[in-house]
Amino acid sequence: QVQLVESGGGLVQAGGSLRLSCAASGRTFSNSVMGWFRQAPGKERDFVAAIRWSGGSTYYADFVKGRFTISRDNAKTTMYLEMNSLKPEDTAVYYCAAKFSASGTRWPRSYDYWGQGTQVTVSS
């Protein structure tokens, strides 16, 4: 059974940093793309970043370029999202997800598995 477990969320002041982790288990992820999405209250779930497990190619939403960095640790089967220069508008529940198809990396519906989410709150 595939499990994705996020951790690392919390409350931080504007300009601060957080590192989110997503521990994956239950199958081989070497042929997957894993991503981070976020959802603020009353809004749609938005793509944040993704990484191709094999080769490490990365993809970012425009609004996080230069501030967030996605990475993975093959040995631990864990994905990370380093978030710097956080803004109040980054406040949301952050979800990790995994997909095994070639369909759109930035589309939530392309992803097969989801974590439970971790809250990130940035105060002004």
PDB file of C-alpha atoms in Angstrom:
ATOM      1  CA  GLN A   1       0.000   0.000   0.000  1.00  0.00           C
ATOM      2  CA  VAL A   2       1.461   3.328  -1.066  1.00  0.00           C
ATOM      3  CA  GLN A   3       1.854   5.897   1.666  1.00  0.00           C
ATOM      4  CA  LEU A   4       2.992   9.496   1.414  1.00  0.00           C
ATOM      5  CA  VAL A   5       3.546  11.209   4.737  1.00  0.00           C
ATOM      6  CA  GLU A   6       4.285  14.933   4.902  1.00  0.00           C
ATOM      7  CA  SER A   7       5.934  16.710   7.783  1.00  0.00           C
ATOM      8  CA  GLY A   8       7.632  20.001   8.515  1.00  0.00           C
ATOM      9  CA  GLY A   9       4.784  22.473   8.305  1.00  0.00           C
ATOM     10  CA  GLY A  10       4.209  25.130  10.914  1.00  0.00           C
ATOM     11  CA  LEU A  11       3.920  28.812  11.693  1.00  0.00           C
ATOM     12  CA  VAL A  12       6.636  31.157  10.483  1.00  0.00           C
ATOM     13  CA  GLN A  13       7.014  34.895  10.080  1.00  0.00           C
ATOM     14  CA  ALA A  14       7.184  36.497   6.666  1.00  0.00           C
ATOM     15  CA  GLY A  15      10.705  36.228   5.289  1.00  0.00           C
ATOM     16  CA  GLY A  16      11.344  33.007   7.176  1.00  0.00           C
ATOM     17  CA  SER A  17      12.011  29.480   5.995  1.00  0.00           C
ATOM     18  CA  LEU A  18      10.576  26.005   6.369  1.00  0.00           C
ATOM     19  CA  ARG A  19      11.520  22.606   4.993  1.00  0.00           C
ATOM     20  CA  LEU A  20       8.775  20.153   4.184  1.00  0.00           C
ATOM     21  CA  SER A  21       9.422  16.438   3.900  1.00  0.00           C
ATOM     22  CA  CYS A  22       7.427  13.709   2.188  1.00  0.00           C
ATOM     23  CA  ALA A  23       8.315  10.136   3.091  1.00  0.00           C
ATOM     24  CA  ALA A  24       7.178   7.651   0.465  1.00  0.00           C
ATOM     25  CA  SER A  25       6.682   3.910   0.888  1.00  0.00           C
ATOM     26  CA  GLY A  26       4.784   0.967  -0.502  1.00  0.00           C
ATOM     27  CA  ARG A  27       6.232   0.604  -3.992  1.00  0.00           C
ATOM     28  CA  THR A  28       9.161   1.528  -6.171  1.00  0.00           C
ATOM     29  CA  PHE A  29       9.248   5.217  -6.977  1.00  0.00           C
ATOM     30  CA  SER A  30      12.140   5.186  -9.428  1.00  0.00           C
ATOM     31  CA  ASN A  31       9.798   5.688 -12.387  1.00  0.00           C
ATOM     32  CA  SER A  32       7.628   8.315 -10.717  1.00  0.00           C
ATOM     33  CA  VAL A  33       7.262  12.042 -10.686  1.00  0.00           C
ATOM     34  CA  MET A  34       6.606  13.421  -7.242  1.00  0.00           C
ATOM     35  CA  GLY A  35       5.152  16.830  -6.645  1.00  0.00           C
ATOM     36  CA  TRP A  36       4.102  19.415  -4.127  1.00  0.00           C
ATOM     37  CA  PHE A  37       0.755  21.138  -4.334  1.00  0.00           C
ATOM     38  CA  ARG A  38      -0.915  23.626  -2.044  1.00  0.00           C
ATOM     39  CA  GLN A  39      -4.449  24.608  -1.274  1.00  0.00           C
ATOM     40  CA  ALA A  40      -5.595  27.708   0.573  1.00  0.00           C
ATOM     41  CA  PRO A  41      -9.100  27.935   2.039  1.00  0.00           C
ATOM     42  CA  GLY A  42     -11.695  28.445  -0.645  1.00  0.00           C
ATOM     43  CA  LYS A  43      -9.177  28.052  -3.458  1.00  0.00           C
ATOM     44  CA  GLU A  44      -8.198  25.331  -5.873  1.00  0.00           C
ATOM     45  CA  ARG A  45      -5.263  23.035  -5.334  1.00  0.00           C
ATOM     46  CA  ASP A  46      -2.270  24.618  -7.075  1.00  0.00           C
ATOM     47  CA  PHE A  47       0.907  23.107  -8.409  1.00  0.00           C
ATOM     48  CA  VAL A  48       4.038  24.207  -6.550  1.00  0.00           C
ATOM     49  CA  ALA A  49       6.925  22.019  -7.724  1.00  0.00           C
ATOM     50  CA  ALA A  50       7.737  18.535  -8.953  1.00  0.00           C
ATOM     51  CA  ILE A  51      10.741  16.296  -9.402  1.00  0.00           C
ATOM     52  CA  ARG A  52      11.342  13.320 -11.618  1.00  0.00           C
ATOM     53  CA  TRP A  53      12.689  10.624  -9.347  1.00  0.00           C
ATOM     54  CA  SER A  54      14.984   9.182 -11.976  1.00  0.00           C
ATOM     55  CA  GLY A  55      17.349  11.871 -13.178  1.00  0.00           C
ATOM     56  CA  GLY A  56      16.119  14.580 -10.830  1.00  0.00           C
ATOM     57  CA  SER A  57      14.593  16.982 -13.359  1.00  0.00           C
ATOM     58  CA  THR A  58      12.661  19.688 -11.550  1.00  0.00           C
ATOM     59  CA  TYR A  59       9.650  21.817 -12.363  1.00  0.00           C
ATOM     60  CA  TYR A  60       8.401  24.910 -10.556  1.00  0.00           C
ATOM     61  CA  ALA A  61       5.413  27.181 -10.529  1.00  0.00           C
ATOM     62  CA  ASP A  62       6.365  30.717 -11.481  1.00  0.00           C
ATOM     63  CA  PHE A  63       5.351  32.100  -8.105  1.00  0.00           C
ATOM     64  CA  VAL A  64       7.960  30.028  -6.236  1.00  0.00           C
ATOM     65  CA  LYS A  65      10.909  30.212  -8.585  1.00  0.00           C
ATOM     66  CA  GLY A  66      13.987  31.420  -6.773  1.00  0.00           C
ATOM     67  CA  ARG A  67      12.386  30.913  -3.351  1.00  0.00           C
ATOM     68  CA  PHE A  68      11.551  27.195  -3.152  1.00  0.00           C
ATOM     69  CA  THR A  69      13.770  24.236  -3.951  1.00  0.00           C
ATOM     70  CA  ILE A  70      12.556  20.680  -4.456  1.00  0.00           C
ATOM     71  CA  SER A  71      14.875  17.741  -3.928  1.00  0.00           C
ATOM     72  CA  ARG A  72      14.830  14.036  -3.120  1.00  0.00           C
ATOM     73  CA  ASP A  73      16.890  11.517  -1.224  1.00  0.00           C
ATOM     74  CA  ASN A  74      16.925   8.221  -3.072  1.00  0.00           C
ATOM     75  CA  ALA A  75      18.168   6.217  -0.113  1.00  0.00           C
ATOM     76  CA  LYS A  76      15.393   7.476   2.156  1.00  0.00           C
ATOM     77  CA  THR A  77      12.723   7.649  -0.572  1.00  0.00           C
ATOM     78  CA  THR A  78      11.953  11.099   0.758  1.00  0.00           C
ATOM     79  CA  MET A  79      11.179  14.294  -1.087  1.00  0.00           C
ATOM     80  CA  TYR A  80      11.798  17.752   0.296  1.00  0.00           C
ATOM     81  CA  LEU A  81      10.606  21.278  -0.327  1.00  0.00           C
ATOM     82  CA  GLU A  82      12.904  23.960   0.995  1.00  0.00           C
ATOM     83  CA  MET A  83      10.901  27.172   1.263  1.00  0.00           C
ATOM     84  CA  ASN A  84      12.688  30.482   1.751  1.00  0.00           C
ATOM     85  CA  SER A  85      11.545  34.108   1.763  1.00  0.00           C
ATOM     86  CA  LEU A  86       8.076  32.985   2.735  1.00  0.00           C
ATOM     87  CA  LYS A  87       5.174  35.362   2.204  1.00  0.00           C
ATOM     88  CA  PRO A  88       1.738  35.478   3.837  1.00  0.00           C
ATOM     89  CA  GLU A  89       0.246  34.391   0.502  1.00  0.00           C
ATOM     90  CA  ASP A  90       2.188  31.122   0.795  1.00  0.00           C
ATOM     91  CA  THR A  91      -0.155  30.149   3.633  1.00  0.00           C
ATOM     92  CA  ALA A  92      -1.905  26.907   2.668  1.00  0.00           C
ATOM     93  CA  VAL A  93      -2.078  23.193   3.263  1.00  0.00           C
ATOM     94  CA  TYR A  94       0.799  21.623   1.353  1.00  0.00           C
ATOM     95  CA  TYR A  95       0.345  18.172  -0.139  1.00  0.00           C
ATOM     96  CA  CYS A  96       2.816  15.801  -1.653  1.00  0.00           C
ATOM     97  CA  ALA A  97       1.741  13.541  -4.476  1.00  0.00           C
ATOM     98  CA  ALA A  98       3.129  10.874  -6.774  1.00  0.00           C
ATOM     99  CA  LYS A  99       2.299   9.891 -10.326  1.00  0.00           C
ATOM    100  CA  PHE A 100       3.450   7.093 -12.581  1.00  0.00           C
ATOM    101  CA  SER A 101       1.984   8.220 -15.880  1.00  0.00           C
ATOM    102  CA  ALA A 102       3.272  10.590 -18.537  1.00  0.00           C
ATOM    103  CA  SER A 103       0.345  12.972 -18.137  1.00  0.00           C
ATOM    104  CA  GLY A 104       0.668  16.589 -17.078  1.00  0.00           C
ATOM    105  CA  THR A 105       3.108  17.195 -14.262  1.00  0.00           C
ATOM    106  CA  ARG A 106       1.314  20.380 -13.191  1.00  0.00           C
ATOM    107  CA  TRP A 107      -2.209  18.892 -13.088  1.00  0.00           C
ATOM    108  CA  PRO A 108      -3.472  17.532  -9.756  1.00  0.00           C
ATOM    109  CA  ARG A 109      -5.664  14.987 -11.516  1.00  0.00           C
ATOM    110  CA  SER A 110      -2.582  13.381 -13.061  1.00  0.00           C
ATOM    111  CA  TYR A 111      -1.388  12.199  -9.668  1.00  0.00           C
ATOM    112  CA  ASP A 112      -2.211   8.768  -8.356  1.00  0.00           C
ATOM    113  CA  TYR A 113      -1.335   9.077  -4.683  1.00  0.00           C
ATOM    114  CA  TRP A 114      -1.602  11.891  -2.163  1.00  0.00           C
ATOM    115  CA  GLY A 115      -0.431  12.589   1.336  1.00  0.00           C
ATOM    116  CA  GLN A 116      -2.647  13.955   4.073  1.00  0.00           C
ATOM    117  CA  GLY A 117      -1.226  17.475   3.886  1.00  0.00           C
ATOM    118  CA  THR A 118       0.701  19.711   6.247  1.00  0.00           C
ATOM    119  CA  GLN A 119      -0.315  23.238   7.223  1.00  0.00           C
ATOM    120  CA  VAL A 120       2.023  26.124   6.481  1.00  0.00           C
ATOM    121  CA  THR A 121       1.065  29.474   7.969  1.00  0.00           C
ATOM    122  CA  VAL A 122       3.073  32.613   7.271  1.00  0.00           C
ATOM    123  CA  SER A 123       2.337  35.595   9.464  1.00  0.00           C
ATOM    124  CA  SER A 124       2.888  39.170   8.337  1.00  0.00           C
TER     125      SER A 124
END
